[in-house]
Amino acid sequence: MEKADIIIRADYVLPMEDDMAVIRDGAVAVKGANIAGVGAFDEVIKEFTSEKIVGGKGKVVFPGLINTHTHAAMVYFRGLADDIPLMEWLQNHIWPAEGKWLTEDFVNDAVELACLEMFKAGVTTYCDMYFYQGAAGRKLEKIGMRGVLGAGIIDFPFTGYASSVDDYFVNAENHINNFKGSELVFPCIAPHATYTCGPDNYKRADKLSEKYNVPIHTHLAETQFEVSETQRHYGKTPVEYLESLGVLSERMSAAHCVWLTDNEIELLAKRRVGVSHCIESNLKLASGIAPLPKMLKAGVKAAFGTDGAASNNDLNILGEMATAAKVHKAVSGDPTVVDSKTALLMATRWGAEILGLGDKTGSIKKGKLADLVIAGLQEPHLTPLYDIYSHITYCLRPSDVETVVVNGKIVVDNKRPLTIDEEAVMARAREWQEKIKS
Ligand SMILES: [Zn+2]
């Protein structure tokens, strides 16, 4: 009999592998950072024994959710400026606030609040685009969150972080080298967007990504403004422009992809660029509605992103799933699109795949890293239960998330964060709030 560190038992185990099996009275054995076994509880306990058995009746276990696009530290700007157009929001509110407040200390503190929110909502991996990712990475290693942390690149200097374009690349290369071999932090390079990064910066970012085999993450075709700006400067629409630079590849994941021509959808599929669908951010900023069903049909791999909490205003992937599943039905007039299984695939395995982590996380499979969520199913809004996938997409809330495992370690135990001092993190956020609003 093999000894496991944890055995998780649940009424439903959803591995999210190709057969989309639903294991009733299932179990997952966790050993070290990895999944050692998964199957029916009766079978798993023939092979494994453990002093720690968690979960039980009335629970579901599924892979940790993956937030494929955010700016985690922006949680401190949550609700700072709402109900205004995107460019006005960016230029008159967000950029000035970042210019005034964004430091390494800010990122160090804010990221912890973001991770607390994500842990409690069942998110075990997130992909980020921001600055001072060294501070974020050290925080993630301390609290046990997994992250693909993209060092931001823009054409203009940012006081305190980069006094020239070269500085951004030096910072990015250092970031890549600093986290080489980390189990939790996967460095990434993140050119901001086609209207803030010229051709040279995209090409340099792509070269760096190729040299170190790290992902490249960018905003793409988010607004009509961006499309017209890109056309005005380069005579091409955003995806066609990046194609002309030769930077579209499997290493790239692109957030938004709202305004796409049919040819651009084909290009994203052909170059195997992953798409981070940020529907709530796009709705709130009135950016538009990305053609998700069309992209999926064309073979584009897509996943969910929340975008920063200044534009969403939360980091709740369960909410993105429900919103996307409903909005695309209404917009297309077809209630079969973005069904609940597709939504959970996007939130788990496909999310891992577009971030280059498909062989490591995103599904419950022997040998993969143990990134898992246990949620309770015995609330009024989850009763009765006929279809578990439908319930997760349309009914489950972050408050139903009970226990969260990242890299084999329990980070939330029966709704109690174990690696983050919740009271202290909230108190610190309120101190920043007082400073920022003054
Ligand atoms: Zn964004």
CSV table of C-alpha atoms and ligand atoms in Angstrom, one decimal:
chain,number,residue,atom,x,y,z
A,1,MET,CA,0.0,0.0,0.0
A,2,GLU,CA,1.4,3.4,-1.0
A,3,LYS,CA,1.3,6.3,1.4
A,4,ALA,CA,-0.3,9.5,0.1
A,5,ASP,CA,-0.1,12.9,1.7
A,6,ILE,CA,-3.7,13.6,1.2
A,7,ILE,CA,-6.7,11.6,-0.1
A,8,ILE,CA,-9.6,13.8,-1.3
A,9,ARG,CA,-13.0,12.1,-1.4
A,10,ALA,CA,-16.1,13.6,-3.1
A,11,ASP,CA,-19.5,12.6,-4.5
A,12,TYR,CA,-18.2,13.9,-7.9
A,13,VAL,CA,-14.7,14.0,-9.2
A,14,LEU,CA,-14.3,15.8,-12.6
A,15,PRO,CA,-10.9,15.1,-14.1
A,16,MET,CA,-11.6,17.2,-17.2
A,17,GLU,CA,-9.7,14.8,-19.5
A,18,ASP,CA,-10.9,14.0,-23.0
A,19,ASP,CA,-13.6,11.5,-22.0
A,20,MET,CA,-15.1,14.1,-19.7
A,21,ALA,CA,-15.8,11.4,-17.2
A,22,VAL,CA,-17.8,12.1,-14.0
A,23,ILE,CA,-16.5,9.8,-11.3
A,24,ARG,CA,-19.2,9.3,-8.6
A,25,ASP,CA,-17.9,8.7,-5.1
A,26,GLY,CA,-14.5,9.4,-6.4
A,27,ALA,CA,-11.1,10.2,-4.8
A,28,VAL,CA,-7.8,11.8,-5.7
A,29,ALA,CA,-4.6,10.8,-4.0
A,30,VAL,CA,-2.0,13.5,-3.6
A,31,LYS,CA,1.7,12.8,-3.0
A,32,GLY,CA,4.2,15.6,-2.7
A,33,ALA,CA,3.3,18.2,-5.4
A,34,ASN,CA,1.6,15.6,-7.7
A,35,ILE,CA,-1.5,13.7,-8.3
A,36,ALA,CA,-0.6,10.0,-7.5
A,37,GLY,CA,-4.0,8.5,-8.3
A,38,VAL,CA,-7.6,9.3,-9.3
A,39,GLY,CA,-10.6,7.1,-9.6
A,40,ALA,CA,-13.5,5.6,-7.6
A,41,PHE,CA,-12.9,5.9,-3.9
A,42,ASP,CA,-13.1,2.1,-3.4
A,43,GLU,CA,-10.3,1.7,-6.0
A,44,VAL,CA,-8.1,4.5,-4.8
A,45,ILE,CA,-8.1,3.2,-1.2
A,46,LYS,CA,-6.9,-0.2,-2.4
A,47,GLU,CA,-3.8,1.5,-3.6
A,48,PHE,CA,-3.2,4.4,-1.2
A,49,THR,CA,-3.5,5.0,2.5
A,50,SER,CA,-3.2,8.4,4.1
A,51,GLU,CA,-3.6,10.0,7.5
A,52,LYS,CA,-5.3,13.0,5.9
A,53,ILE,CA,-8.6,12.3,4.2
A,54,VAL,CA,-10.5,15.5,3.2
A,55,GLY,CA,-13.7,16.2,1.4
A,56,GLY,CA,-16.6,13.8,1.7
A,57,LYS,CA,-20.4,13.8,1.1
A,58,GLY,CA,-22.0,16.6,-0.8
A,59,LYS,CA,-18.7,17.7,-2.4
A,60,VAL,CA,-17.3,18.1,-5.9
A,61,VAL,CA,-13.6,18.1,-6.8
A,62,PHE,CA,-12.4,19.7,-10.0
A,63,PRO,CA,-9.1,21.1,-11.3
A,64,GLY,CA,-8.0,24.4,-9.9
A,65,LEU,CA,-9.4,27.3,-12.0
A,66,ILE,CA,-7.1,29.3,-14.3
A,67,ASN,CA,-7.3,33.0,-14.7
A,68,THR,CA,-5.5,33.6,-18.0
A,69,HIS,CA,-5.4,37.3,-18.0
A,70,THR,CA,-5.2,39.8,-15.2
A,71,HIS,CA,-3.2,42.6,-13.7
A,72,ALA,CA,-3.3,41.3,-10.1
A,73,ALA,CA,-1.9,44.3,-8.3
A,74,MET,CA,-4.7,46.5,-9.8
A,75,VAL,CA,-7.0,45.1,-7.1
A,76,TYR,CA,-6.0,48.3,-5.2
A,77,PHE,CA,-7.7,50.3,-7.9
A,78,ARG,CA,-10.9,48.3,-7.7
A,79,GLY,CA,-13.9,50.6,-8.1
A,80,LEU,CA,-11.6,53.7,-8.4
A,81,ALA,CA,-13.3,54.9,-11.6
A,82,ASP,CA,-16.2,53.2,-13.1
A,83,ASP,CA,-18.9,53.7,-15.8
A,84,ILE,CA,-16.7,55.7,-18.2
A,85,PRO,CA,-15.2,55.0,-21.6
A,86,LEU,CA,-12.1,52.8,-21.8
A,87,MET,CA,-9.6,55.4,-23.1
A,88,GLU,CA,-10.8,58.0,-20.7
A,89,TRP,CA,-10.7,55.4,-17.9
A,90,LEU,CA,-7.1,54.5,-18.9
A,91,GLN,CA,-5.7,58.0,-19.7
A,92,ASN,CA,-7.5,60.1,-17.0
A,93,HIS,CA,-7.7,57.6,-14.1
A,94,ILE,CA,-5.7,54.4,-14.3
A,95,TRP,CA,-2.5,55.6,-15.8
A,96,PRO,CA,-2.2,58.7,-13.5
A,97,ALA,CA,-3.0,56.5,-10.4
A,98,GLU,CA,-0.3,54.0,-11.6
A,99,GLY,CA,2.1,56.8,-12.2
A,100,LYS,CA,1.6,58.1,-8.7
A,101,TRP,CA,1.3,54.8,-6.7
A,102,LEU,CA,2.9,51.9,-8.6
A,103,THR,CA,6.0,50.8,-6.8
A,104,GLU,CA,7.5,47.5,-5.7
A,105,ASP,CA,5.9,47.9,-2.3
A,106,PHE,CA,2.5,48.5,-3.9
A,107,VAL,CA,2.8,45.3,-6.0
A,108,ASN,CA,4.1,43.3,-3.0
A,109,ASP,CA,1.0,44.2,-0.9
A,110,ALA,CA,-1.6,44.3,-3.6
A,111,VAL,CA,-0.8,40.9,-5.1
A,112,GLU,CA,-1.4,39.3,-1.8
A,113,LEU,CA,-5.0,40.7,-1.7
A,114,ALA,CA,-5.5,39.5,-5.3
A,115,CYS,CA,-4.3,36.0,-4.4
A,116,LEU,CA,-6.5,35.9,-1.4
A,117,GLU,CA,-9.5,36.7,-3.5
A,118,MET,CA,-8.5,34.1,-6.2
A,119,PHE,CA,-7.7,31.3,-3.7
A,120,LYS,CA,-11.1,31.8,-2.1
A,121,ALA,CA,-12.7,31.6,-5.5
A,122,GLY,CA,-10.9,28.4,-6.5
A,123,VAL,CA,-8.2,30.0,-8.8
A,124,THR,CA,-4.9,28.1,-8.5
A,125,THR,CA,-3.0,29.7,-11.5
A,126,TYR,CA,-3.2,33.1,-13.0
A,127,CYS,CA,-1.4,34.8,-15.9
A,128,ASP,CA,-0.4,38.4,-15.2
A,129,MET,CA,0.8,41.4,-17.2
A,130,TYR,CA,2.3,44.1,-15.0
A,131,PHE,CA,5.5,45.6,-13.6
A,132,TYR,CA,7.7,44.6,-10.6
A,133,GLN,CA,6.9,40.9,-11.2
A,134,GLY,CA,9.9,40.0,-9.0
A,135,ALA,CA,8.0,41.2,-6.0
A,136,ALA,CA,4.9,39.4,-7.2
A,137,GLY,CA,6.9,36.2,-7.8
A,138,ARG,CA,8.5,36.2,-4.4
A,139,LYS,CA,5.0,36.7,-2.9
A,140,LEU,CA,3.6,33.8,-4.9
A,141,GLU,CA,6.4,31.4,-3.8
A,142,LYS,CA,5.7,32.5,-0.2
A,143,ILE,CA,1.9,31.9,-0.2
A,144,GLY,CA,1.8,29.0,-2.7
A,145,MET,CA,0.0,30.4,-5.7
A,146,ARG,CA,1.0,29.4,-9.2
A,147,GLY,CA,1.5,32.2,-11.7
A,148,VAL,CA,2.6,33.0,-15.2
A,149,LEU,CA,4.0,36.4,-14.5
A,150,GLY,CA,4.5,38.6,-17.6
A,151,ALA,CA,7.0,41.4,-17.4
A,152,GLY,CA,5.3,44.3,-19.1
A,153,ILE,CA,6.8,46.1,-22.1
A,154,ILE,CA,5.6,49.5,-23.4
A,155,ASP,CA,7.2,52.1,-25.7
A,156,PHE,CA,7.4,54.9,-23.2
A,157,PRO,CA,9.4,55.1,-19.9
A,158,PHE,CA,7.8,54.4,-16.6
A,159,THR,CA,9.3,56.3,-13.7
A,160,GLY,CA,11.0,54.1,-11.1
A,161,TYR,CA,10.7,50.9,-13.2
A,162,ALA,CA,12.2,51.6,-16.7
A,163,SER,CA,13.8,54.8,-17.9
A,164,SER,CA,14.1,53.5,-21.4
A,165,VAL,CA,12.8,50.8,-23.7
A,166,ASP,CA,16.0,48.8,-23.1
A,167,ASP,CA,15.3,48.8,-19.3
A,168,TYR,CA,12.0,46.9,-19.9
A,169,PHE,CA,13.9,44.2,-21.7
A,170,VAL,CA,16.6,44.1,-19.1
A,171,ASN,CA,14.0,43.8,-16.4
A,172,ALA,CA,12.2,41.1,-18.3
A,173,GLU,CA,15.4,39.1,-18.9
A,174,ASN,CA,16.3,39.3,-15.2
A,175,HIS,CA,12.8,38.2,-14.3
A,176,ILE,CA,13.1,35.2,-16.5
A,177,ASN,CA,16.5,34.2,-15.0
A,178,ASN,CA,15.4,34.9,-11.5
A,179,PHE,CA,12.6,32.4,-11.6
A,180,LYS,CA,14.2,29.7,-13.7
A,181,GLY,CA,13.3,26.3,-12.2
A,182,SER,CA,10.7,27.7,-9.9
A,183,GLU,CA,7.8,25.3,-9.3
A,184,LEU,CA,5.2,28.0,-8.9
A,185,VAL,CA,6.4,31.0,-10.9
A,186,PHE,CA,6.6,30.8,-14.7
A,187,PRO,CA,8.1,34.0,-16.1
A,188,CYS,CA,6.6,35.4,-19.3
A,189,ILE,CA,7.1,38.5,-21.4
A,190,ALA,CA,4.2,40.8,-22.0
A,191,PRO,CA,4.2,43.5,-24.6
A,192,HIS,CA,1.2,45.7,-23.7
A,193,ALA,CA,-0.8,46.2,-27.0
A,194,THR,CA,-0.4,47.2,-30.6
A,195,TYR,CA,-1.2,50.9,-29.8
A,196,THR,CA,1.5,51.0,-27.0
A,197,CYS,CA,4.2,48.8,-28.5
A,198,GLY,CA,5.9,49.4,-31.8
A,199,PRO,CA,7.1,46.7,-34.2
A,200,ASP,CA,10.6,46.5,-32.8
A,201,ASN,CA,9.3,45.9,-29.3
A,202,TYR,CA,7.0,43.0,-30.4
A,203,LYS,CA,9.9,41.5,-32.4
A,204,ARG,CA,12.3,41.8,-29.4
A,205,ALA,CA,9.7,40.4,-27.1
A,206,ASP,CA,9.2,37.4,-29.4
A,207,LYS,CA,12.9,36.8,-29.7
A,208,LEU,CA,13.3,36.8,-25.9
A,209,SER,CA,10.3,34.4,-25.6
A,210,GLU,CA,11.9,32.1,-28.2
A,211,LYS,CA,15.4,32.3,-26.6
A,212,TYR,CA,14.2,31.2,-23.2
A,213,ASN,CA,11.1,29.3,-24.3
A,214,VAL,CA,8.8,31.3,-22.1
A,215,PRO,CA,5.3,32.4,-23.0
A,216,ILE,CA,4.5,35.8,-24.5
A,217,HIS,CA,1.3,37.5,-23.5
A,218,THR,CA,-0.4,40.6,-25.0
A,219,HIS,CA,-3.6,42.5,-25.3
A,220,LEU,CA,-5.0,42.2,-28.8
A,221,ALA,CA,-7.9,43.7,-30.7
A,222,GLU,CA,-9.7,44.8,-27.6
A,223,THR,CA,-11.4,47.9,-28.9
A,224,GLN,CA,-12.4,49.5,-32.2
A,225,PHE,CA,-10.1,52.4,-31.2
A,226,GLU,CA,-7.2,49.9,-31.2
A,227,VAL,CA,-8.2,48.5,-34.6
A,228,SER,CA,-8.4,52.0,-36.2
A,229,GLU,CA,-5.1,53.1,-34.6
A,230,THR,CA,-3.3,50.0,-35.8
A,231,GLN,CA,-4.7,50.5,-39.3
A,232,ARG,CA,-3.7,54.2,-39.3
A,233,HIS,CA,-0.1,53.4,-38.2
A,234,TYR,CA,0.6,50.1,-40.0
A,235,GLY,CA,-2.2,49.8,-42.6
A,236,LYS,CA,-3.3,46.5,-41.1
A,237,THR,CA,-5.7,45.2,-38.4
A,238,PRO,CA,-4.1,44.1,-35.2
A,239,VAL,CA,-3.8,40.3,-35.7
A,240,GLU,CA,-2.7,40.8,-39.4
A,241,TYR,CA,-0.2,43.3,-38.2
A,242,LEU,CA,1.3,40.9,-35.7
A,243,GLU,CA,1.3,38.2,-38.4
A,244,SER,CA,3.3,40.6,-40.6
A,245,LEU,CA,5.8,40.9,-37.8
A,246,GLY,CA,6.1,37.1,-37.6
A,247,VAL,CA,5.3,37.1,-33.9
A,248,LEU,CA,2.2,34.9,-33.8
A,249,SER,CA,3.0,31.5,-32.4
A,250,GLU,CA,2.0,28.8,-30.0
A,251,ARG,CA,3.9,30.6,-27.3
A,252,MET,CA,1.6,33.6,-27.5
A,253,SER,CA,-1.6,34.0,-25.6
A,254,ALA,CA,-3.7,37.1,-26.4
A,255,ALA,CA,-6.2,38.8,-24.2
A,256,HIS,CA,-9.6,40.1,-25.5
A,257,CYS,CA,-9.6,39.4,-29.3
A,258,VAL,CA,-12.9,41.2,-29.6
A,259,TRP,CA,-12.7,42.8,-33.0
A,260,LEU,CA,-11.5,40.2,-35.4
A,261,THR,CA,-12.1,39.6,-39.1
A,262,ASP,CA,-12.7,36.1,-40.3
A,263,ASN,CA,-9.2,36.0,-41.7
A,264,GLU,CA,-7.8,37.0,-38.3
A,265,ILE,CA,-9.7,34.2,-36.6
A,266,GLU,CA,-8.2,31.8,-39.2
A,267,LEU,CA,-4.7,33.3,-38.4
A,268,LEU,CA,-5.1,32.8,-34.7
A,269,ALA,CA,-6.1,29.1,-35.3
A,270,LYS,CA,-3.3,28.5,-37.8
A,271,ARG,CA,-0.6,30.0,-35.6
A,272,ARG,CA,-2.1,28.3,-32.5
A,273,VAL,CA,-2.3,31.5,-30.6
A,274,GLY,CA,-4.3,31.0,-27.4
A,275,VAL,CA,-7.1,33.5,-26.6
A,276,SER,CA,-7.9,34.8,-23.1
A,277,HIS,CA,-11.6,35.7,-23.3
A,278,CYS,CA,-12.3,38.5,-20.8
A,279,ILE,CA,-16.0,38.9,-21.3
A,280,GLU,CA,-16.9,40.8,-18.1
A,281,SER,CA,-14.2,43.4,-18.7
A,282,ASN,CA,-15.3,43.8,-22.3
A,283,LEU,CA,-18.9,44.2,-21.2
A,284,LYS,CA,-18.2,46.7,-18.5
A,285,LEU,CA,-15.9,48.9,-20.6
A,286,ALA,CA,-18.3,48.6,-23.5
A,287,SER,CA,-15.4,47.2,-25.7
A,288,GLY,CA,-17.7,44.7,-27.5
A,289,ILE,CA,-18.4,41.0,-27.4
A,290,ALA,CA,-15.6,38.7,-28.7
A,291,PRO,CA,-16.7,36.1,-31.3
A,292,LEU,CA,-16.0,33.2,-29.0
A,293,PRO,CA,-18.3,30.6,-30.6
A,294,LYS,CA,-16.8,31.4,-34.0
A,295,MET,CA,-13.2,31.2,-32.6
A,296,LEU,CA,-13.9,27.8,-31.0
A,297,LYS,CA,-15.5,26.5,-34.2
A,298,ALA,CA,-12.4,27.6,-36.2
A,299,GLY,CA,-10.2,25.7,-33.8
A,300,VAL,CA,-8.8,28.6,-31.7
A,301,LYS,CA,-8.1,27.5,-28.2
A,302,ALA,CA,-9.7,29.9,-25.7
A,303,ALA,CA,-9.8,30.3,-21.9
A,304,PHE,CA,-11.1,32.8,-19.4
A,305,GLY,CA,-9.5,35.9,-18.0
A,306,THR,CA,-10.9,38.4,-15.6
A,307,ASP,CA,-8.6,41.3,-16.6
A,308,GLY,CA,-7.6,43.6,-13.8
A,309,ALA,CA,-10.0,44.3,-10.9
A,310,ALA,CA,-10.1,47.9,-11.9
A,311,SER,CA,-12.0,46.9,-15.0
A,312,ASN,CA,-14.2,43.9,-14.0
A,313,ASN,CA,-14.3,44.5,-10.9
A,314,ASP,CA,-13.4,41.1,-9.4
A,315,LEU,CA,-11.1,38.1,-10.1
A,316,ASN,CA,-13.9,35.5,-10.3
A,317,ILE,CA,-13.5,32.9,-13.0
A,318,LEU,CA,-16.8,31.2,-12.0
A,319,GLY,CA,-18.5,34.5,-12.8
A,320,GLU,CA,-16.8,34.7,-16.2
A,321,MET,CA,-18.0,31.1,-17.0
A,322,ALA,CA,-21.6,31.9,-16.2
A,323,THR,CA,-21.5,35.3,-18.1
A,324,ALA,CA,-19.8,33.9,-21.2
A,325,ALA,CA,-22.1,30.8,-21.3
A,326,LYS,CA,-25.2,33.1,-21.2
A,327,VAL,CA,-24.1,36.1,-23.3
A,328,HIS,CA,-22.9,34.1,-26.2
A,329,LYS,CA,-26.2,32.3,-26.3
A,330,ALA,CA,-28.2,35.5,-26.4
A,331,VAL,CA,-25.9,37.2,-29.0
A,332,SER,CA,-25.8,34.2,-31.4
A,333,GLY,CA,-29.4,33.2,-30.8
A,334,ASP,CA,-28.2,29.7,-30.3
A,335,PRO,CA,-28.6,28.2,-26.8
A,336,THR,CA,-26.2,25.3,-27.6
A,337,VAL,CA,-23.0,27.5,-27.8
A,338,VAL,CA,-20.5,27.7,-24.9
A,339,ASP,CA,-22.2,24.8,-23.1
A,340,SER,CA,-21.3,24.1,-19.5
A,341,LYS,CA,-18.7,21.4,-20.3
A,342,THR,CA,-17.0,23.9,-22.7
A,343,ALA,CA,-17.0,26.6,-20.0
A,344,LEU,CA,-15.3,24.3,-17.4
A,345,LEU,CA,-12.8,23.1,-20.0
A,346,MET,CA,-11.9,26.7,-20.8
A,347,ALA,CA,-11.6,27.5,-17.1
A,348,THR,CA,-9.3,24.6,-16.4
A,349,ARG,CA,-7.4,22.4,-19.0
A,350,TRP,CA,-7.6,24.8,-21.9
A,351,GLY,CA,-6.4,27.6,-19.6
A,352,ALA,CA,-3.3,25.6,-18.7
A,353,GLU,CA,-2.7,24.8,-22.4
A,354,ILE,CA,-2.8,28.4,-23.7
A,355,LEU,CA,-0.3,29.3,-21.0
A,356,GLY,CA,2.1,26.5,-22.0
A,357,LEU,CA,1.3,24.5,-18.8
A,358,GLY,CA,-0.8,21.8,-20.4
A,359,ASP,CA,1.5,19.0,-19.4
A,360,LYS,CA,1.7,20.3,-15.8
A,361,THR,CA,-1.8,21.3,-14.6
A,362,GLY,CA,-5.4,21.9,-15.7
A,363,SER,CA,-6.8,18.4,-15.3
A,364,ILE,CA,-6.8,15.7,-12.6
A,365,LYS,CA,-4.5,13.1,-14.1
A,366,LYS,CA,-1.9,10.9,-12.5
A,367,GLY,CA,1.5,12.6,-12.6
A,368,LYS,CA,0.2,16.2,-13.1
A,369,LEU,CA,0.6,18.8,-10.4
A,370,ALA,CA,-2.1,18.7,-7.7
A,371,ASP,CA,-4.0,21.9,-8.2
A,372,LEU,CA,-7.5,21.1,-7.0
A,373,VAL,CA,-10.7,22.7,-5.8
A,374,ILE,CA,-13.2,21.0,-3.4
A,375,ALA,CA,-16.6,22.8,-3.4
A,376,GLY,CA,-19.7,22.1,-1.3
A,377,LEU,CA,-22.9,21.3,-3.1
A,378,GLN,CA,-25.4,21.4,-0.3
A,379,GLU,CA,-26.7,24.9,-0.6
A,380,PRO,CA,-30.2,25.9,-1.7
A,381,HIS,CA,-28.9,27.4,-5.0
A,382,LEU,CA,-27.3,24.0,-5.8
A,383,THR,CA,-30.3,21.9,-5.0
A,384,PRO,CA,-31.5,19.6,-6.6
A,385,LEU,CA,-28.6,18.4,-8.8
A,386,TYR,CA,-29.1,16.7,-12.1
A,387,ASP,CA,-26.0,17.7,-14.1
A,388,ILE,CA,-22.8,18.6,-12.2
A,389,TYR,CA,-21.3,20.5,-15.2
A,390,SER,CA,-24.3,22.7,-15.5
A,391,HIS,CA,-24.3,23.4,-11.7
A,392,ILE,CA,-20.6,24.5,-11.8
A,393,THR,CA,-21.2,26.8,-14.7
A,394,TYR,CA,-24.5,28.3,-13.8
A,395,CYS,CA,-24.9,27.9,-10.0
A,396,LEU,CA,-21.6,27.5,-8.2
A,397,ARG,CA,-20.3,30.7,-6.4
A,398,PRO,CA,-16.9,31.5,-5.0
A,399,SER,CA,-18.5,31.2,-1.5
A,400,ASP,CA,-19.1,27.5,-2.3
A,401,VAL,CA,-15.4,26.9,-2.6
A,402,GLU,CA,-14.2,25.1,0.6
A,403,THR,CA,-10.7,23.7,0.1
A,404,VAL,CA,-8.1,24.6,-2.4
A,405,VAL,CA,-4.8,22.7,-3.1
A,406,VAL,CA,-2.0,24.2,-5.1
A,407,ASN,CA,1.1,22.1,-5.9
A,408,GLY,CA,0.0,19.5,-3.4
A,409,LYS,CA,-0.3,22.0,-0.5
A,410,ILE,CA,-3.6,23.0,1.1
A,411,VAL,CA,-3.8,26.8,0.8
A,412,VAL,CA,-7.5,27.1,1.8
A,413,ASP,CA,-8.8,24.7,4.3
A,414,ASN,CA,-12.6,24.6,4.7
A,415,LYS,CA,-12.8,28.3,3.7
A,416,ARG,CA,-9.8,29.3,5.9
A,417,PRO,CA,-6.7,30.6,4.1
A,418,LEU,CA,-3.7,28.9,5.6
A,419,THR,CA,-0.8,30.8,3.9
A,420,ILE,CA,-2.3,34.3,4.0
A,421,ASP,CA,-3.1,36.3,7.1
A,422,GLU,CA,-6.5,37.5,5.8
A,423,GLU,CA,-7.1,40.2,8.5
A,424,ALA,CA,-3.6,41.7,7.9
A,425,VAL,CA,-4.0,41.7,4.1
A,426,MET,CA,-7.4,43.4,4.4
A,427,ALA,CA,-6.1,46.0,6.9
A,428,ARG,CA,-3.2,46.8,4.6
A,429,ALA,CA,-5.5,47.2,1.6
A,430,ARG,CA,-7.6,49.7,3.6
A,431,GLU,CA,-4.4,51.7,4.5
A,432,TRP,CA,-3.6,51.9,0.7
A,433,GLN,CA,-7.2,52.9,0.0
A,434,GLU,CA,-6.8,55.9,2.4
A,435,LYS,CA,-3.6,56.9,0.6
A,436,ILE,CA,-4.9,56.4,-2.9
A,437,LYS,CA,-8.2,58.3,-2.4
A,438,SER,CA,-6.4,61.3,-0.8
B,1,ZN,ZN,-5.7,43.6,-19.4
